[in-house]
Amino acid sequence: MHYISTRGNASNLDFAGVTLAGLASDGGLYVPRAWPTFTQAEIKAMRGLTYVDLAAKVMAPFTAGSLSEDELRELCAAAYGSFSHAAVTPLTQLDNQQWLLELFHGPTLAFKDVALQLLGHLFERFLSGGDKALTIVGATSGDTGSAAIHAVAGRENIEIFMLHPHGRVSDVQRRQMTTVLAPNVHNIAIEGSFDDAQAMVKRMFGDSEVTSAITLSAVNSINWARLMAQVVYYFWAALQLGAPERKVAFSVPTGNFGDVFAGYVAAQMGLPVERLIVATNVNDILHRALAKGDYSVGSVTPTAAPSMDIQVSSNFERLLFDLEGRDGSATAERMKIFEQDGKTALTDAMRSKAGLFQSARADANEMSGAMRWAYEKCAEVIDPHTAIAIHAARNAGISADVPVVTLATAHPAKFPDAVERATGVRPSLPARVGNLFDREERFIVLPSDYVAVRDHVLGHAARA
Ligand SMILES: *Cc1c(COP(=O)(O)O)cnc(C)c1O
C-alpha cells in the first residue's frame, strides 16, 4: 500500500514509512492512495473471528508491503494481550436500540490504548535492526498522552515528549502520564490550551532546525497507523449486530476527528454504515462545519469532557481531502486559508458528499442527563465523553430498526467528579491501575512559547 499526502506535495511512503513519519513534510496528513475494499461475502466471512484475527484481516490491506497478515496478527496479539477484557472491546446493550462499545479496557482506561498499544509494537518492529532513533513529540488533551507513554515507556531508540495543557487535564489523566518514570519519558505542562500545545507540535514538524537534527515522529491521531487500528472495532461491533446484511449507526464523542474518521474509513471499505453521528460538547467547530458548512475556530471552553475541548480538529483535513475529490493542491490551498484566517466554508457540494455524517452538540446539562439516563434506566455508569455521544445517539432520529452503537471512549473512573455530580455514584479505579495517587510524579512546566519548548526537546532528543 502506498500513502499520499492530503496536500499533494510530499513523497509517497509505504506503511512503515508513514508509521515512523507521522505528519507529511508538506504539512499534510498521509492517507492511502485508494481505499481498499472488501466484498459483502468477505465481510460476512469475518463473523465470529476473535478480535485479534479480525484486526489482522481488516488491517492487512493497509500494511501490505511492510507486514504480512501473519506478522500483523502477531503484533496484534501482543498489543491486545495487555487488555483486561477477554473480548478486548466488548459490546453492551443499553435498550432496544442503543448499544455501548466499551473501548476502555486497555492499560490507561481510554480508547486511545486500542491504537497506541499496537503503535508501540509497530515502532519497535520498524526500528529494530536499523540505525534510526525516534523522537516522539505529541500534544494531549488528556488521554493520548498517557496511552502513548504507556505504549513506548522503556523502549529502546525512542524518546517521547508529551505536552499537556497545565491544569486542564484531570488528576487521573495527569498522574497516568507523570508517574511513568522511565528515562525516555518527558512530560511537559504548557501554560496554555491544548490547541496551543498542538500548534507547537505541528510547528516543530515544519521547523528545519528540528528536522535536520533529529527524526521526529507523531503519536497524535495525525499518525495514520492509529486511525487504521480504530477501523477494526467498527467492523467488530457491526458484525455482531448483523452486518453486512444489516446497517448499523455509530455515535462518536469527537475531538480531533480521528475516531469518527476511522468509521468513515470502515464505510469506504464496504462496511454498511447507516450514519456516523459526530457528537461534540460546547466546543462545537465540527458540528458547525457539518451542519452549516462553517468550519471556523472559536475559543476553547474547558468542560467536564476535556478530551473533546478542541477547536482545531487535525483529522478533518483527511475528510476535506476526500470531499475535494482527493485533489491535493485544492486541499493545500484551503488549509492555507484556514491557517491564516481561522475559517473556511464547506460548499453545498462538499456537504452533500459528507452525507454519511450527522452532527450534534451537547451542553453540560445534556451531558449529565445522559449519564443519569444510562445509570437509572440501564444500570451503566458512563463517563462524560461517552455521555455526550449517548445524548446525540438518542436524539439523532435514527430509524428504530437500526442499532446505534455509541463508542464508550473512557472508563468512568477517569472522571470521577463529573460522574458523581450527575449520578451520585463515585466510580472507583480498577485495581489494575494500582496506587496512582501514591506514586511520585515527574514533569516540567513551560510557558506557551515555541522556542522554549523546542529547545527543551532538542536538548533531550533521541540521537542514533
Ligand atoms: C481522545 C478522546 C476523544 C476524542 O477522540 P478524537 O479521535 O480526537 O475525535 C473522545 N473521548 C475520549 C475519552 C478521548 O480520550
GROMACS .gro file of C-alpha atoms and ligand atoms in nm:
model
  479
    1MET     CA    1   0.000   0.000   0.000
    2HIS     CA    2   0.126   0.348  -0.090
    3TYR     CA    3   0.037   0.658   0.105
    4ILE     CA    4  -0.004   1.010  -0.030
    5SER     CA    5  -0.022   1.346   0.145
    6THR     CA    6  -0.351   1.536   0.162
    7ARG     CA    7  -0.157   1.842   0.038
    8GLY     CA    8  -0.016   1.661  -0.264
    9ASN     CA    9   0.342   1.776  -0.226
   10ALA     CA   10   0.531   1.520  -0.016
   11SER     CA   11   0.694   1.197  -0.129
   12ASN     CA   12   0.475   0.888  -0.124
   13LEU     CA   13   0.561   0.641   0.150
   14ASP     CA   14   0.487   0.279   0.233
   15PHE     CA   15   0.318   0.174   0.559
   16ALA     CA   16   0.643   0.153   0.757
   17GLY     CA   17   0.733   0.499   0.629
   18VAL     CA   18   0.405   0.667   0.731
   19THR     CA   19   0.409   0.498   1.069
   20LEU     CA   20   0.750   0.642   1.154
   21ALA     CA   21   0.688   0.980   0.990
   22GLY     CA   22   0.354   1.092   1.132
   23LEU     CA   23   0.297   1.425   0.958
   24ALA     CA   24   0.390   1.467   0.589
   25SER     CA   25   0.672   1.711   0.501
   26ASP     CA   26   0.430   1.945   0.316
   27GLY     CA   27   0.223   1.986   0.635
   28GLY     CA   28  -0.043   1.743   0.511
   29LEU     CA   29  -0.160   1.412   0.652
   30TYR     CA   30  -0.095   1.075   0.496
   31VAL     CA   31  -0.384   0.873   0.354
   32PRO     CA   32  -0.387   0.552   0.148
   33ARG     CA   33  -0.364   0.620  -0.226
   34ALA     CA   34  -0.701   0.444  -0.262
   35TRP     CA   35  -0.939   0.295  -0.006
   36PRO     CA   36  -0.912  -0.085  -0.006
   37THR     CA   37  -1.248  -0.263  -0.020
   38PHE     CA   38  -1.398  -0.590   0.098
   39THR     CA   39  -1.688  -0.764  -0.077
   40GLN     CA   40  -2.003  -0.835   0.124
   41ALA     CA   41  -1.907  -1.206   0.117
   42GLU     CA   42  -1.564  -1.126   0.259
   43ILE     CA   43  -1.722  -0.921   0.536
   44LYS     CA   44  -1.966  -1.199   0.615
   45ALA     CA   45  -1.676  -1.443   0.646
   46MET     CA   46  -1.531  -1.224   0.924
   47ARG     CA   47  -1.817  -1.311   1.161
   48GLY     CA   48  -1.707  -1.495   1.472
   49LEU     CA   49  -1.337  -1.413   1.442
   50THR     CA   50  -1.153  -1.321   1.760
   51TYR     CA   51  -1.063  -0.953   1.795
   52VAL     CA   52  -0.700  -1.028   1.710
   53ASP     CA   53  -0.784  -1.230   1.398
   54LEU     CA   54  -1.034  -0.969   1.283
   55ALA     CA   55  -0.780  -0.692   1.341
   56ALA     CA   56  -0.525  -0.868   1.121
   57LYS     CA   57  -0.783  -0.922   0.843
   58VAL     CA   58  -0.912  -0.566   0.842
   59MET     CA   59  -0.570  -0.401   0.862
   60ALA     CA   60  -0.374  -0.632   0.627
   61PRO     CA   61  -0.456  -0.429   0.310
   62PHE     CA   62  -0.308  -0.119   0.476
   63THR     CA   63   0.017  -0.282   0.587
   64ALA     CA   64   0.078  -0.480   0.266
   65GLY     CA   65   0.437  -0.443   0.154
   66SER     CA   66   0.558  -0.369   0.506
   67LEU     CA   67   0.400  -0.650   0.712
   68SER     CA   68   0.224  -0.973   0.615
   69GLU     CA   69  -0.111  -1.063   0.769
   70ASP     CA   70   0.066  -1.321   0.988
   71GLU     CA   71   0.324  -1.071   1.114
   72LEU     CA   72   0.046  -0.823   1.178
   73ARG     CA   73  -0.153  -1.082   1.374
   74GLU     CA   74   0.147  -1.147   1.599
   75LEU     CA   75   0.179  -0.778   1.677
   76CYS     CA   76  -0.197  -0.752   1.742
   77ALA     CA   77  -0.183  -1.050   1.976
   78ALA     CA   78   0.095  -0.879   2.173
   79ALA     CA   79  -0.084  -0.542   2.175
   80TYR     CA   80  -0.428  -0.667   2.275
   81GLY     CA   81  -0.289  -0.913   2.527
   82SER     CA   82  -0.245  -0.609   2.754
   83PHE     CA   83  -0.623  -0.554   2.769
   84SER     CA   84  -0.812  -0.658   3.078
   85HIS     CA   85  -1.120  -0.796   2.897
   86ALA     CA   86  -1.109  -1.120   2.701
   87ALA     CA   87  -1.326  -0.967   2.428
   88VAL     CA   88  -1.084  -0.667   2.406
   89THR     CA   89  -1.369  -0.425   2.317
   90PRO     CA   90  -1.695  -0.579   2.444
   91LEU     CA   91  -2.034  -0.463   2.315
   92THR     CA   92  -2.301  -0.396   2.580
   93GLN     CA   93  -2.674  -0.348   2.527
   94LEU     CA   94  -2.846  -0.041   2.676
   95ASP     CA   95  -3.200  -0.064   2.540
   96ASN     CA   96  -3.378  -0.187   2.230
   97GLN     CA   97  -3.183   0.040   2.001
   98GLN     CA   98  -2.883   0.172   2.190
   99TRP     CA   99  -2.555  -0.016   2.241
  100LEU     CA  100  -2.222   0.070   2.401
  101LEU     CA  101  -1.889  -0.039   2.257
  102GLU     CA  102  -1.651  -0.043   2.554
  103LEU     CA  103  -1.314   0.075   2.430
  104PHE     CA  104  -1.159   0.145   2.770
  105HIS     CA  105  -1.021  -0.191   2.882
  106GLY     CA  106  -0.659  -0.106   2.796
  107PRO     CA  107  -0.386  -0.002   3.041
  108THR     CA  108  -0.481   0.370   3.060
  109LEU     CA  109  -0.861   0.330   3.057
  110ALA     CA  110  -0.936   0.518   2.733
  111PHE     CA  111  -0.994   0.410   2.374
  112LYS     CA  112  -0.659   0.551   2.269
  113ASP     CA  113  -0.492   0.237   2.404
  114VAL     CA  114  -0.654   0.037   2.123
  115ALA     CA  115  -0.442   0.216   1.866
  116LEU     CA  116  -0.139   0.311   2.073
  117GLN     CA  117  -0.066  -0.031   2.219
  118LEU     CA  118  -0.035  -0.151   1.860
  119LEU     CA  119   0.166   0.154   1.757
  120GLY     CA  120   0.427   0.082   2.027
  121HIS     CA  121   0.482  -0.262   1.874
  122LEU     CA  122   0.488  -0.121   1.520
  123PHE     CA  123   0.756   0.132   1.617
  124GLU     CA  124   0.966  -0.139   1.777
  125ARG     CA  125   0.933  -0.361   1.469
  126PHE     CA  126   1.021  -0.087   1.220
  127LEU     CA  127   1.316   0.043   1.425
  128SER     CA  128   1.471  -0.292   1.508
  129GLY     CA  129   1.799  -0.370   1.340
  130GLY     CA  130   1.819  -0.021   1.186
  131ASP     CA  131   2.025   0.276   1.293
  132LYS     CA  132   1.731   0.509   1.349
  133ALA     CA  133   1.636   0.674   1.676
  134LEU     CA  134   1.295   0.835   1.705
  135THR     CA  135   1.188   1.140   1.896
  136ILE     CA  136   0.815   1.135   1.950
  137VAL     CA  137   0.655   1.471   2.013
  138GLY     CA  138   0.288   1.493   2.093
  139ALA     CA  139   0.022   1.716   2.240
  140THR     CA  140  -0.251   1.571   2.453
  141SER     CA  141  -0.585   1.694   2.578
  142GLY     CA  142  -0.556   1.419   2.836
  143ASP     CA  143  -0.584   1.065   2.711
  144THR     CA  144  -0.345   1.041   2.416
  145GLY     CA  145  -0.052   1.130   2.636
  146SER     CA  146  -0.088   0.853   2.888
  147ALA     CA  147  -0.173   0.595   2.624
  148ALA     CA  148   0.132   0.692   2.416
  149ILE     CA  149   0.360   0.697   2.717
  150HIS     CA  150   0.243   0.353   2.825
  151ALA     CA  151   0.298   0.228   2.469
  152VAL     CA  152   0.663   0.334   2.443
  153ALA     CA  153   0.797   0.368   2.801
  154GLY     CA  154   1.131   0.192   2.831
  155ARG     CA  155   1.153   0.103   2.459
  156GLU     CA  156   1.496   0.144   2.302
  157ASN     CA  157   1.583   0.415   2.048
  158ILE     CA  158   1.274   0.621   2.138
  159GLU     CA  159   1.237   0.937   2.346
  160ILE     CA  160   0.887   1.071   2.400
  161PHE     CA  161   0.794   1.434   2.478
  162MET     CA  162   0.433   1.487   2.574
  163LEU     CA  163   0.283   1.834   2.603
  164HIS     CA  164  -0.036   1.880   2.804
  165PRO     CA  165  -0.224   2.200   2.894
  166HIS     CA  166  -0.123   2.282   3.251
  167GLY     CA  167  -0.412   2.236   3.494
  168ARG     CA  168  -0.660   2.142   3.221
  169VAL     CA  169  -0.641   1.764   3.240
  170SER     CA  170  -0.792   1.561   3.522
  171ASP     CA  171  -0.575   1.441   3.813
  172VAL     CA  172  -0.610   1.083   3.698
  173GLN     CA  173  -0.514   1.177   3.343
  174ARG     CA  174  -0.209   1.374   3.461
  175ARG     CA  175  -0.090   1.107   3.701
  176GLN     CA  176  -0.124   0.838   3.435
  177MET     CA  177   0.142   1.033   3.243
  178THR     CA  178   0.362   1.182   3.511
  179THR     CA  179   0.404   0.875   3.729
  180VAL     CA  180   0.571   0.683   3.446
  181LEU     CA  181   0.933   0.743   3.543
  182ALA     CA  182   1.109   0.561   3.258
  183PRO     CA  183   1.406   0.775   3.149
  184ASN     CA  184   1.279   0.806   2.788
  185VAL     CA  185   0.955   0.976   2.902
  186HIS     CA  186   0.943   1.359   2.918
  187ASN     CA  187   0.623   1.528   3.036
  188ILE     CA  188   0.581   1.900   2.970
  189ALA     CA  189   0.292   2.104   3.112
  190ILE     CA  190   0.229   2.404   2.884
  191GLU     CA  191   0.080   2.722   3.028
  192GLY     CA  192  -0.183   2.737   2.754
  193SER     CA  193  -0.463   2.537   2.589
  194PHE     CA  194  -0.448   2.205   2.407
  195ASP     CA  195  -0.468   2.394   2.077
  196ASP     CA  196  -0.159   2.599   2.174
  197ALA     CA  197   0.027   2.277   2.251
  198GLN     CA  198  -0.085   2.111   1.931
  199ALA     CA  199   0.017   2.415   1.725
  200MET     CA  200   0.368   2.394   1.874
  201VAL     CA  201   0.394   2.028   1.786
  202LYS     CA  202   0.285   2.097   1.429
  203ARG     CA  203   0.536   2.379   1.404
  204MET     CA  204   0.820   2.156   1.517
  205PHE     CA  205   0.748   1.918   1.230
  206GLY     CA  206   0.792   2.206   0.984
  207ASP     CA  207   1.098   2.355   1.153
  208SER     CA  208   1.416   2.260   0.966
  209GLU     CA  209   1.629   2.337   1.270
  210VAL     CA  210   1.449   2.047   1.435
  211THR     CA  211   1.404   1.810   1.143
  212SER     CA  212   1.767   1.840   1.031
  213ALA     CA  213   1.889   1.747   1.379
  214ILE     CA  214   1.657   1.464   1.488
  215THR     CA  215   1.399   1.219   1.348
  216LEU     CA  216   1.058   1.330   1.467
  217SER     CA  217   0.754   1.112   1.484
  218ALA     CA  218   0.394   1.167   1.587
  219VAL     CA  219   0.162   0.970   1.805
  220ASN     CA  220  -0.132   1.209   1.774
  221SER     CA  221  -0.409   1.080   1.556
  222ILE     CA  222  -0.239   1.252   1.264
  223ASN     CA  223  -0.041   0.924   1.259
  224TRP     CA  224  -0.216   0.704   1.005
  225ALA     CA  225  -0.147   0.379   1.194
  226ARG     CA  226  -0.367   0.499   1.479
  227LEU     CA  227  -0.669   0.557   1.258
  228MET     CA  228  -0.612   0.224   1.092
  229ALA     CA  229  -0.624   0.040   1.423
  230GLN     CA  230  -0.954   0.213   1.508
  231VAL     CA  231  -1.123   0.094   1.190
  232VAL     CA  232  -1.122  -0.258   1.331
  233TYR     CA  233  -1.377  -0.204   1.608
  234TYR     CA  234  -1.637  -0.061   1.371
  235PHE     CA  235  -1.627  -0.395   1.189
  236TRP     CA  236  -1.625  -0.579   1.522
  237ALA     CA  237  -1.941  -0.411   1.652
  238ALA     CA  238  -2.130  -0.414   1.321
  239LEU     CA  239  -2.059  -0.785   1.261
  240GLN     CA  240  -2.212  -0.868   1.599
  241LEU     CA  241  -2.525  -0.670   1.515
  242GLY     CA  242  -2.589  -0.836   1.180
  243ALA     CA  243  -2.354  -0.674   0.927
  244PRO     CA  244  -2.325  -0.691   0.638
  245GLU     CA  245  -2.697  -0.770   0.600
  246ARG     CA  246  -2.800  -0.504   0.847
  247LYS     CA  247  -2.682  -0.145   0.867
  248VAL     CA  248  -2.557  -0.002   1.193
  249ALA     CA  249  -2.521   0.363   1.303
  250PHE     CA  250  -2.240   0.486   1.527
  251SER     CA  251  -2.231   0.779   1.766
  252VAL     CA  252  -1.880   0.902   1.841
  253PRO     CA  253  -1.762   1.152   2.105
  254THR     CA  254  -1.541   1.365   1.886
  255GLY     CA  255  -1.246   1.597   1.938
  256ASN     CA  256  -0.972   1.564   1.681
  257PHE     CA  257  -1.199   1.379   1.435
  258GLY     CA  258  -0.976   1.070   1.444
  259ASP     CA  259  -1.209   0.813   1.594
  260VAL     CA  260  -1.509   0.904   1.378
  261PHE     CA  261  -1.291   0.928   1.067
  262ALA     CA  262  -1.199   0.564   1.128
  263GLY     CA  263  -1.572   0.489   1.097
  264TYR     CA  264  -1.575   0.672   0.765
  265VAL     CA  265  -1.283   0.454   0.652
  266ALA     CA  266  -1.475   0.139   0.755
  267ALA     CA  267  -1.766   0.257   0.539
  268GLN     CA  268  -1.533   0.328   0.243
  269MET     CA  269  -1.404  -0.030   0.281
  270GLY     CA  270  -1.755  -0.170   0.232
  271LEU     CA  271  -1.898  -0.193   0.583
  272PRO     CA  272  -2.267  -0.095   0.560
  273VAL     CA  273  -2.289   0.207   0.791
  274GLU     CA  274  -2.623   0.386   0.824
  275ARG     CA  275  -2.489   0.703   0.982
  276LEU     CA  276  -2.189   0.843   1.171
  277ILE     CA  277  -2.301   1.080   1.444
  278VAL     CA  278  -2.031   1.333   1.529
  279ALA     CA  279  -2.101   1.430   1.889
  280THR     CA  280  -1.933   1.740   2.029
  281ASN     CA  281  -1.954   1.931   2.355
  282VAL     CA  282  -1.988   2.312   2.350
  283ASN     CA  283  -1.656   2.328   2.163
  284ASP     CA  284  -1.857   2.264   1.851
  285ILE     CA  285  -1.649   2.356   1.547
  286LEU     CA  286  -1.724   2.020   1.387
  287HIS     CA  287  -2.095   2.050   1.449
  288ARG     CA  288  -2.097   2.393   1.287
  289ALA     CA  289  -1.889   2.265   0.995
  290LEU     CA  290  -2.107   1.963   0.923
  291ALA     CA  291  -2.444   2.123   0.995
  292LYS     CA  292  -2.383   2.464   0.837
  293GLY     CA  293  -2.059   2.447   0.640
  294ASP     CA  294  -1.897   2.689   0.885
  295TYR     CA  295  -1.552   2.550   0.977
  296SER     CA  296  -1.428   2.840   1.189
  297VAL     CA  297  -1.221   2.837   1.507
  298GLY     CA  298  -1.378   2.967   1.826
  299SER     CA  299  -1.214   2.993   2.166
  300VAL     CA  300  -1.186   2.677   2.375
  301THR     CA  301  -1.421   2.642   2.671
  302PRO     CA  302  -1.298   2.395   2.934
  303THR     CA  303  -1.563   2.126   3.005
  304ALA     CA  304  -1.605   1.806   3.204
  305ALA     CA  305  -1.516   1.618   2.885
  306PRO     CA  306  -1.165   1.763   2.840
  307SER     CA  307  -1.055   1.526   2.566
  308MET     CA  308  -1.307   1.697   2.340
  309ASP     CA  309  -1.210   2.055   2.433
  310ILE     CA  310  -1.064   2.116   2.091
  311GLN     CA  311  -1.134   2.376   1.826
  312VAL     CA  312  -0.899   2.265   1.550
  313SER     CA  313  -0.959   1.904   1.453
  314SER     CA  314  -0.650   1.784   1.270
  315ASN     CA  315  -0.807   1.484   1.106
  316PHE     CA  316  -1.085   1.688   0.948
  317GLU     CA  317  -0.829   1.760   0.676
  318ARG     CA  318  -0.844   1.395   0.576
  319LEU     CA  319  -1.217   1.426   0.516
  320LEU     CA  320  -1.178   1.761   0.337
  321PHE     CA  321  -0.930   1.590   0.102
  322ASP     CA  322  -1.193   1.333   0.003
  323LEU     CA  323  -1.465   1.600  -0.022
  324GLU     CA  324  -1.234   1.795  -0.257
  325GLY     CA  325  -1.222   1.490  -0.484
  326ARG     CA  326  -0.880   1.392  -0.344
  327ASP     CA  327  -0.723   1.699  -0.500
  328GLY     CA  328  -0.406   1.773  -0.301
  329SER     CA  329  -0.347   2.124  -0.431
  330ALA     CA  330  -0.709   2.229  -0.364
  331THR     CA  331  -0.678   2.089  -0.009
  332ALA     CA  332  -0.344   2.266   0.044
  333GLU     CA  333  -0.499   2.594  -0.073
  334ARG     CA  334  -0.800   2.551   0.157
  335MET     CA  335  -0.582   2.463   0.459
  336LYS     CA  336  -0.355   2.762   0.392
  337ILE     CA  337  -0.658   2.991   0.406
  338PHE     CA  338  -0.785   2.814   0.717
  339GLU     CA  339  -0.448   2.852   0.891
  340GLN     CA  340  -0.438   3.225   0.800
  341ASP     CA  341  -0.797   3.325   0.864
  342GLY     CA  342  -0.909   3.062   1.115
  343LYS     CA  343  -1.201   2.968   0.894
  344THR     CA  344  -1.308   2.806   0.572
  345ALA     CA  345  -1.654   2.737   0.431
  346LEU     CA  346  -1.765   2.398   0.303
  347THR     CA  347  -1.956   2.421  -0.026
  348ASP     CA  348  -2.300   2.260  -0.056
  349ALA     CA  349  -2.147   2.000  -0.287
  350MET     CA  350  -1.891   1.909  -0.021
  351ARG     CA  351  -2.158   1.891   0.245
  352SER     CA  352  -2.375   1.662   0.040
  353LYS     CA  353  -2.074   1.434  -0.020
  354ALA     CA  354  -2.038   1.421   0.359
  355GLY     CA  355  -2.396   1.294   0.390
  356LEU     CA  356  -2.295   0.990   0.595
  357PHE     CA  357  -2.217   1.225   0.883
  358GLN     CA  358  -2.469   1.386   1.112
  359SER     CA  359  -2.362   1.609   1.398
  360ALA     CA  360  -2.486   1.717   1.738
  361ARG     CA  361  -2.370   1.930   2.028
  362ALA     CA  362  -2.439   1.865   2.396
  363ASP     CA  363  -2.404   2.117   2.678
  364ALA     CA  364  -2.323   2.036   3.042
  365ASN     CA  365  -2.686   1.964   3.137
  366GLU     CA  366  -2.745   1.735   2.843
  367MET     CA  367  -2.424   1.551   2.925
  368SER     CA  368  -2.525   1.499   3.290
  369GLY     CA  369  -2.876   1.398   3.179
  370ALA     CA  370  -2.729   1.125   2.959
  371MET     CA  371  -2.512   0.996   3.245
  372ARG     CA  372  -2.823   0.983   3.466
  373TRP     CA  373  -3.028   0.807   3.198
  374ALA     CA  374  -2.764   0.539   3.148
  375TYR     CA  375  -2.734   0.483   3.521
  376GLU     CA  376  -3.102   0.494   3.615
  377LYS     CA  377  -3.250   0.316   3.311
  378CYS     CA  378  -2.971   0.085   3.203
  379ALA     CA  379  -2.757   0.031   3.515
  380GLU     CA  380  -2.449   0.155   3.334
  381VAL     CA  381  -2.211   0.415   3.474
  382ILE     CA  382  -2.067   0.606   3.178
  383ASP     CA  383  -1.804   0.878   3.152
  384PRO     CA  384  -1.873   1.238   3.038
  385HIS     CA  385  -1.734   1.187   2.685
  386THR     CA  386  -1.944   0.880   2.629
  387ALA     CA  387  -2.244   1.067   2.771
  388ILE     CA  388  -2.218   1.336   2.505
  389ALA     CA  389  -2.240   1.072   2.236
  390ILE     CA  390  -2.524   0.892   2.412
  391HIS     CA  391  -2.718   1.219   2.419
  392ALA     CA  392  -2.654   1.260   2.046
  393ALA     CA  393  -2.741   0.896   1.971
  394ARG     CA  394  -3.076   0.913   2.150
  395ASN     CA  395  -3.175   1.235   1.974
  396ALA     CA  396  -3.048   1.156   1.625
  397GLY     CA  397  -3.379   1.036   1.484
  398ILE     CA  398  -3.230   0.709   1.355
  399SER     CA  399  -3.499   0.467   1.239
  400ALA     CA  400  -3.597   0.223   1.517
  401ASP     CA  401  -3.482  -0.086   1.328
  402VAL     CA  402  -3.123   0.040   1.303
  403PRO     CA  403  -2.898  -0.034   1.601
  404VAL     CA  404  -2.698   0.266   1.725
  405VAL     CA  405  -2.359   0.192   1.876
  406THR     CA  406  -2.206   0.461   2.097
  407LEU     CA  407  -1.832   0.441   2.132
  408ALA     CA  408  -1.756   0.441   2.506
  409THR     CA  409  -1.421   0.613   2.489
  410ALA     CA  410  -1.320   0.633   2.855
  411HIS     CA  411  -1.371   0.443   3.178
  412PRO     CA  412  -1.593   0.647   3.414
  413ALA     CA  413  -1.327   0.632   3.687
  414LYS     CA  414  -1.109   0.864   3.479
  415PHE     CA  415  -1.361   1.142   3.550
  416PRO     CA  416  -1.500   1.056   3.894
  417ASP     CA  417  -1.609   1.409   3.992
  418ALA     CA  418  -1.833   1.468   3.690
  419VAL     CA  419  -1.978   1.120   3.716
  420GLU     CA  420  -2.053   1.164   4.085
  421ARG     CA  421  -2.215   1.504   4.030
  422ALA     CA  422  -2.450   1.357   3.770
  423THR     CA  423  -2.533   1.019   3.921
  424GLY     CA  424  -2.437   1.026   4.289
  425VAL     CA  425  -2.207   0.732   4.224
  426ARG     CA  426  -1.831   0.770   4.256
  427PRO     CA  427  -1.670   0.515   4.024
  428SER     CA  428  -1.353   0.360   4.161
  429LEU     CA  429  -1.040   0.295   3.963
  430PRO     CA  430  -0.995  -0.066   3.854
  431ALA     CA  431  -0.732  -0.244   4.061
  432ARG     CA  432  -0.508  -0.289   3.759
  433VAL     CA  433  -0.406   0.080   3.751
  434GLY     CA  434  -0.267   0.040   4.100
  435ASN     CA  435  -0.177   0.309   4.352
  436LEU     CA  436  -0.183   0.600   4.108
  437PHE     CA  437  -0.226   0.858   4.382
  438ASP     CA  438   0.067   0.739   4.594
  439ARG     CA  439   0.328   0.739   4.321
  440GLU     CA  440   0.593   1.005   4.253
  441GLU     CA  441   0.521   1.245   3.965
  442ARG     CA  442   0.772   1.395   3.723
  443PHE     CA  443   0.701   1.681   3.479
  444ILE     CA  444   0.822   2.031   3.398
  445VAL     CA  445   0.611   2.343   3.338
  446LEU     CA  446   0.699   2.563   3.038
  447PRO     CA  447   0.538   2.884   2.911
  448SER     CA  448   0.332   2.869   2.592
  449ASP     CA  449   0.641   2.971   2.399
  450TYR     CA  450   0.756   2.779   2.093
  451VAL     CA  451   1.129   2.842   2.126
  452ALA     CA  452   1.142   2.738   2.491
  453VAL     CA  453   0.963   2.412   2.413
  454ARG     CA  454   1.167   2.340   2.102
  455ASP     CA  455   1.496   2.397   2.282
  456HIS     CA  456   1.392   2.167   2.562
  457VAL     CA  457   1.309   1.893   2.310
  458LEU     CA  458   1.634   1.940   2.117
  459GLY     CA  459   1.829   1.923   2.441
  460HIS     CA  460   1.689   1.581   2.534
  461ALA     CA  461   1.603   1.421   2.197
  462ALA     CA  462   1.694   1.075   2.075
  463ARG     CA  463   2.004   1.053   1.860
  464ALA     CA  464   2.116   0.741   1.680
  465LIG     C1  465  -0.944   1.147   2.250
  465LIG     C2  466  -1.077   1.126   2.308
  465LIG     C3  467  -1.193   1.161   2.237
  465LIG     C4  468  -1.189   1.227   2.102
  465LIG     O1  469  -1.140   1.141   2.002
  465LIG     P1  470  -1.090   1.200   1.864
  465LIG     O2  471  -1.032   1.086   1.790
  465LIG     O3  472  -0.987   1.305   1.897
  465LIG     O4  473  -1.209   1.260   1.795
  465LIG     C5  474  -1.314   1.131   2.296
  465LIG     N1  475  -1.323   1.074   2.418
  465LIG     C6  476  -1.213   1.041   2.488
  465LIG     C7  477  -1.230   0.982   2.622
  465LIG     C8  478  -1.087   1.066   2.436
  465LIG     O5  479  -0.979   1.032   2.506
   0.00000   0.00000   0.00000
